[in-house]
Amino acid sequence: MDRQNIKIVCIGAAVQDVFLRGKIFAPQHEDGEDVEEFKLGSKNEVDEVIFSTGGGATNAAVTFARQGLHACYMGKVGKDLAGTAVLDALHQDQVDTSLVTVSPQSGTGYSVLLLAPNGERTILTYRGASTHYELHPKDFHDLVADWFYVTSLDGNFEVLETIFEYALKHQIKIAMNPGHKELEHAHRLKDLLPKLEILSMNADEAKQLFGHESAAEAVRSANEHIPYVVITDGPGGVTAGDRTKIITAGVYEDVKVVDRTGAGDAFSSGFVAMIAVGDTIEQAIRFGSANSTSVVGQIGAKAGILRAGAHLHDMPMRLENF
């Protein structure tokens, strides 16, 4: 199938990101802990200000679009400059925004990221319009799609259930990368798992949801309900399963980390993109890892997202039968 004919609708938050970069954000060490402190009332200078856009669903949409798929973003922004910036960034990558709701009452989500020299960041977030997202079957406008890619909806299970009901009725596959607000209601989240095609989460989230210390055991548990499961662990690599085998892999490449923002989104969406076009789970791991590695080398969640045709090198993987 032509990639452009594969339609993936990304549902979740959209955010204007503002990065403040400087040596002032280098953590101080106290009793073995990293600490960042600013004296109340003080005036502190930064070295650089960078504007970007984020939100898991918009980041994923750009991955899909740059891989030549028909990417659509479905979410809510405010009628403000930040909302315009989010939509402009999506349009630059030819992401379909016809299902975006623009709110005159709520502001667009906004994050200020204090970026340390080692790539770590402290984030101040206003979730804005994305926390007031309502969705009814009529809002899909008889949408025809191959996939829904669902990110955190701030724990709004009413919206999640509407999405899942529509998808099941219209034979749309669902990939999900839940957030901590969904995990706070683990029993409700678990009820949705059998309806998924792909589940992607990090190691801490997997432990919280499945109770296993081992990522491989968490994958095995999830694979009982879900065809594809992938668990990331930052520098610790990734574990994934497809009901026939469990694969563990380390990092794709050792690079200087400039900014970790969007790394998880890049991996998850990269993995889903390859499965959506019919590639193997090994290729999905490799591309997701390469996409994430490229993203951490630049500032912002979207700048480093790979384009179709990017050269990928091999990476070691260990396979065991399921």
Coordinates of C-alpha atoms in Angstrom, one line a residue:
M1 CA 0.0 0.0 0.0
D2 CA 1.2 3.5 -0.8
R3 CA 2.2 5.2 2.4
Q4 CA 0.2 8.3 1.7
N5 CA -2.9 6.1 1.7
I6 CA -2.3 5.0 5.3
K7 CA -4.1 7.5 7.5
I8 CA -3.2 7.9 11.1
V9 CA -5.1 10.2 13.4
C10 CA -3.1 11.5 16.4
I11 CA -5.3 12.4 19.4
G12 CA -4.0 14.3 22.4
A13 CA -2.4 17.5 23.6
A14 CA -0.8 20.4 21.6
V15 CA 1.6 22.8 23.4
Q16 CA 3.7 25.8 22.6
D17 CA 7.2 25.2 24.1
V18 CA 9.6 27.9 25.1
F19 CA 13.1 26.8 26.0
L20 CA 15.3 28.9 28.3
R21 CA 18.8 27.7 27.9
G22 CA 21.8 28.6 30.0
K23 CA 24.6 27.7 32.4
I24 CA 22.4 29.1 35.2
F25 CA 20.3 25.9 34.9
A26 CA 23.3 23.6 35.6
P27 CA 22.3 21.6 38.7
Q28 CA 24.2 22.1 41.9
H29 CA 25.2 19.0 43.9
E30 CA 24.0 18.8 47.5
D31 CA 24.3 15.6 49.5
G32 CA 24.4 13.6 46.4
E33 CA 21.3 15.2 44.9
D34 CA 21.0 17.5 41.9
V35 CA 19.4 20.7 43.0
E36 CA 18.3 23.8 41.0
E37 CA 17.5 26.9 43.1
F38 CA 16.7 30.5 42.4
K39 CA 16.5 33.1 45.0
L40 CA 13.0 34.5 45.4
G41 CA 12.8 38.0 43.9
S42 CA 16.1 37.6 42.0
K43 CA 16.7 38.5 38.4
N44 CA 18.5 35.7 36.5
E45 CA 19.9 35.9 33.0
V46 CA 19.7 33.1 30.4
D47 CA 21.8 32.5 27.3
E48 CA 19.2 31.6 24.8
V49 CA 15.4 31.6 24.2
I50 CA 14.0 29.1 21.7
F51 CA 10.4 28.7 20.6
S52 CA 9.1 25.4 19.5
T53 CA 5.9 23.3 19.7
G54 CA 5.2 20.0 21.4
G55 CA 2.5 17.7 22.8
G56 CA 2.7 14.0 22.3
A57 CA 0.1 13.8 19.6
T58 CA 1.5 16.7 17.5
N59 CA 5.0 15.2 17.8
A60 CA 3.8 11.9 16.6
A61 CA 1.9 13.4 13.7
V62 CA 5.1 15.0 12.5
T63 CA 6.9 11.6 12.6
F64 CA 4.1 10.0 10.6
A65 CA 4.0 12.9 8.1
R66 CA 7.8 12.9 7.5
Q67 CA 7.5 9.1 6.8
G68 CA 5.1 9.9 4.0
L69 CA 1.9 8.7 5.8
H70 CA -1.4 10.7 5.8
A71 CA -1.0 12.2 9.3
C72 CA -3.9 14.0 11.0
Y73 CA -4.0 15.8 14.3
M74 CA -7.2 15.8 16.4
G75 CA -7.2 17.9 19.5
K76 CA -7.9 21.4 20.9
V77 CA -6.0 24.7 20.9
G78 CA -6.9 28.2 22.0
K79 CA -7.7 31.1 19.8
D80 CA -4.3 32.7 20.5
L81 CA -0.8 33.1 19.2
A82 CA 0.4 29.8 20.7
G83 CA -2.4 28.0 18.9
T84 CA -1.4 29.6 15.7
A85 CA 2.2 28.6 16.3
V86 CA 1.1 25.0 16.9
L87 CA -1.0 24.8 13.7
D88 CA 1.6 26.6 11.6
A89 CA 4.2 24.0 12.7
L90 CA 1.9 21.1 11.7
H91 CA 1.1 22.7 8.4
Q92 CA 4.8 23.0 7.6
D93 CA 5.0 19.2 7.7
Q94 CA 1.7 18.8 5.8
V95 CA -0.2 17.4 8.8
D96 CA -4.0 17.5 8.3
T97 CA -5.6 19.7 11.0
S98 CA -9.2 19.6 9.8
L99 CA -10.2 17.9 13.0
V100 CA -8.7 20.5 15.4
T101 CA -11.1 22.3 17.7
V102 CA -10.3 26.0 18.4
S103 CA -11.5 27.3 21.7
P104 CA -12.2 31.0 22.3
Q105 CA -12.4 30.4 26.1
S106 CA -9.3 28.4 26.9
G107 CA -5.7 29.2 26.1
T108 CA -3.4 26.8 24.2
G109 CA -1.2 24.6 26.3
Y110 CA 2.1 26.3 27.1
S111 CA 5.4 25.0 28.6
V112 CA 8.5 26.8 29.7
L113 CA 11.5 24.4 29.8
L114 CA 14.6 25.3 31.8
L115 CA 17.2 23.5 29.8
A116 CA 20.4 22.4 31.6
P117 CA 23.7 22.0 29.7
N118 CA 23.5 18.2 30.1
G119 CA 20.2 18.0 28.2
E120 CA 18.0 17.5 31.3
R121 CA 15.2 19.9 31.8
T122 CA 12.7 21.3 34.3
I123 CA 9.3 21.9 32.8
L124 CA 6.6 24.4 33.9
T125 CA 3.4 23.5 32.1
Y126 CA 0.0 25.1 31.6
R127 CA -2.1 22.4 30.0
G128 CA -4.8 24.8 28.8
A129 CA -7.3 23.8 26.2
S130 CA -6.2 20.2 26.1
T131 CA -7.7 19.6 29.6
H132 CA -11.1 20.8 28.4
Y133 CA -11.4 18.5 25.5
E134 CA -14.8 17.0 24.9
L135 CA -15.5 14.5 22.1
H136 CA -18.7 13.1 20.8
P137 CA -19.2 10.6 17.9
K138 CA -20.5 13.5 15.6
D139 CA -17.1 15.2 16.1
F140 CA -15.4 12.5 14.0
H141 CA -17.4 13.7 10.9
D142 CA -17.7 10.1 9.6
L143 CA -13.9 9.9 9.6
V144 CA -12.3 7.0 7.7
A145 CA -8.8 6.1 9.0
D146 CA -6.5 3.1 9.4
W147 CA -5.1 4.0 12.8
F148 CA -5.7 6.1 15.9
Y149 CA -2.6 7.1 17.8
V150 CA -3.8 8.0 21.3
T151 CA -1.6 9.9 23.7
S152 CA -2.4 11.3 27.2
L153 CA -5.8 12.9 27.5
D154 CA -5.2 14.1 31.1
G155 CA -7.0 11.1 32.4
N156 CA -10.3 11.9 30.6
F157 CA -11.7 8.3 30.2
E158 CA -15.0 9.6 28.8
V159 CA -13.1 10.9 25.8
L160 CA -11.0 7.7 25.6
E161 CA -14.1 5.5 25.6
T162 CA -15.6 7.6 22.8
I163 CA -12.4 7.2 20.8
F164 CA -12.3 3.4 21.4
E165 CA -16.0 2.9 20.6
Y166 CA -15.6 4.8 17.3
A167 CA -12.5 2.9 16.4
L168 CA -14.0 -0.5 17.0
K169 CA -17.2 0.3 15.1
H170 CA -15.2 1.5 12.1
Q171 CA -12.4 -1.2 12.3
I172 CA -9.6 1.4 13.1
K173 CA -6.5 0.0 14.8
I174 CA -5.5 1.8 18.0
A175 CA -1.9 2.5 19.2
M176 CA -1.7 4.1 22.6
N177 CA 1.0 5.9 24.6
P178 CA -0.7 6.7 27.9
G179 CA 0.3 9.3 30.4
H180 CA 0.5 9.4 34.2
K181 CA -3.1 10.6 34.5
E182 CA -4.3 7.5 32.7
L183 CA -2.1 5.3 34.9
E184 CA -3.6 6.8 38.0
H185 CA -6.7 4.9 37.1
A186 CA -5.0 1.6 36.2
H187 CA -8.1 -0.5 36.5
R188 CA -9.9 1.6 33.8
L189 CA -6.9 1.6 31.6
K190 CA -6.6 -2.2 31.8
D191 CA -10.2 -2.5 30.6
L192 CA -9.1 -0.8 27.4
L193 CA -6.0 -2.9 26.7
P194 CA -7.7 -5.8 24.8
K195 CA -8.9 -3.2 22.3
L196 CA -5.3 -2.0 21.4
E197 CA -3.1 -3.1 18.6
I198 CA 0.0 -1.5 20.0
L199 CA 0.9 -0.3 23.6
S200 CA 3.9 1.8 24.1
M201 CA 5.1 3.0 27.5
N202 CA 8.2 3.5 29.6
A203 CA 9.6 1.1 32.2
D204 CA 8.3 3.0 35.2
E205 CA 4.8 3.1 33.7
A206 CA 4.9 -0.6 32.8
K207 CA 5.9 -1.5 36.4
Q208 CA 3.0 0.6 37.7
L209 CA 0.5 -0.9 35.4
F210 CA 1.6 -4.6 35.4
G211 CA 3.5 -4.9 38.7
H212 CA 6.6 -6.6 37.2
E213 CA 10.2 -5.5 37.9
S214 CA 11.3 -7.1 34.6
A215 CA 10.4 -5.3 31.4
A216 CA 10.3 -8.7 29.6
E217 CA 7.7 -10.0 32.1
A218 CA 5.6 -6.9 31.7
V219 CA 5.7 -7.4 27.9
R220 CA 4.7 -11.0 28.3
S221 CA 1.7 -10.0 30.5
A222 CA 0.6 -7.2 28.1
N223 CA 1.0 -9.5 25.0
E224 CA -1.7 -11.7 26.4
H225 CA -4.1 -8.9 25.4
I226 CA -2.2 -6.8 22.8
P227 CA -0.5 -7.9 19.6
Y228 CA 2.5 -5.4 19.9
V229 CA 4.0 -4.1 23.2
V230 CA 7.0 -1.9 23.6
I231 CA 8.6 -0.7 26.8
T232 CA 11.4 1.9 26.8
D233 CA 13.9 2.6 29.5
G234 CA 15.9 5.7 28.3
P235 CA 19.6 4.8 28.2
G236 CA 18.7 1.3 29.3
G237 CA 17.2 0.6 25.8
V238 CA 14.0 -1.1 24.9
T239 CA 12.0 -4.4 25.3
A240 CA 9.3 -5.3 22.8
G241 CA 7.1 -8.3 22.0
D242 CA 4.8 -9.5 19.2
R243 CA 3.4 -12.7 20.7
T244 CA 6.0 -14.8 18.9
K245 CA 9.2 -13.4 20.4
I246 CA 10.6 -10.9 23.0
I247 CA 13.3 -8.5 21.8
T248 CA 15.7 -6.5 23.9
A249 CA 17.9 -3.8 22.5
G250 CA 20.3 -1.2 23.8
V251 CA 20.6 2.4 22.6
Y252 CA 20.8 3.0 18.8
E253 CA 23.9 5.2 19.0
D254 CA 25.9 7.0 21.7
V255 CA 25.4 10.7 21.0
K256 CA 25.7 14.0 22.9
V257 CA 22.3 14.7 24.4
V258 CA 21.2 18.3 23.8
D259 CA 17.6 18.1 24.9
R260 CA 15.6 15.0 25.9
T261 CA 12.2 16.6 25.2
G262 CA 10.1 14.5 22.9
A263 CA 12.5 11.5 22.9
G264 CA 9.8 9.1 24.1
D265 CA 7.3 10.4 21.6
A266 CA 9.8 10.0 18.8
F267 CA 10.5 6.4 19.7
S268 CA 6.8 5.4 20.2
S269 CA 5.6 7.1 17.0
G270 CA 8.6 5.8 15.0
F271 CA 7.8 2.2 16.2
V272 CA 4.1 2.6 15.2
A273 CA 5.0 4.1 11.8
M274 CA 7.0 1.0 10.8
I275 CA 4.3 -1.4 12.1
A276 CA 1.6 0.6 10.2
V277 CA 3.5 0.2 6.9
G278 CA 4.0 -3.5 7.4
D279 CA 7.6 -3.7 8.6
T280 CA 8.9 -6.2 11.2
I281 CA 9.1 -5.5 14.9
E282 CA 12.9 -5.5 14.6
Q283 CA 12.7 -2.7 12.0
A284 CA 10.2 -0.9 14.1
I285 CA 12.6 -0.9 17.1
R286 CA 15.5 0.2 14.9
F287 CA 13.6 3.1 13.4
G288 CA 12.0 4.2 16.7
S289 CA 15.5 4.1 18.3
A290 CA 17.0 6.1 15.5
N291 CA 14.2 8.6 15.5
S292 CA 14.6 9.2 19.3
T293 CA 18.4 9.4 19.0
S294 CA 18.1 12.1 16.3
V295 CA 15.6 14.1 18.4
V296 CA 17.8 14.3 21.5
G297 CA 20.5 15.8 19.4
Q298 CA 18.6 19.0 18.8
I299 CA 16.5 21.4 20.9
G300 CA 12.7 20.8 20.7
A301 CA 10.6 17.8 20.2
K302 CA 10.2 18.0 16.4
A303 CA 13.5 19.4 15.0
G304 CA 15.3 16.1 14.9
I305 CA 12.4 13.9 13.7
L306 CA 13.7 11.8 10.8
R307 CA 12.4 12.1 7.2
A308 CA 11.6 9.2 4.9
G309 CA 14.8 7.8 3.3
A310 CA 17.1 8.6 6.3
H311 CA 20.0 6.2 6.4
L312 CA 19.8 3.8 9.4
H313 CA 22.6 1.5 10.6
D314 CA 22.1 -1.8 12.3
M315 CA 21.8 -2.1 16.1
P316 CA 22.3 -5.2 18.2
M317 CA 19.2 -7.0 19.4
R318 CA 18.6 -10.1 21.5
L319 CA 15.7 -12.4 20.6
E320 CA 14.0 -15.1 22.7
N321 CA 10.9 -17.1 21.9
F322 CA 7.7 -15.9 23.5

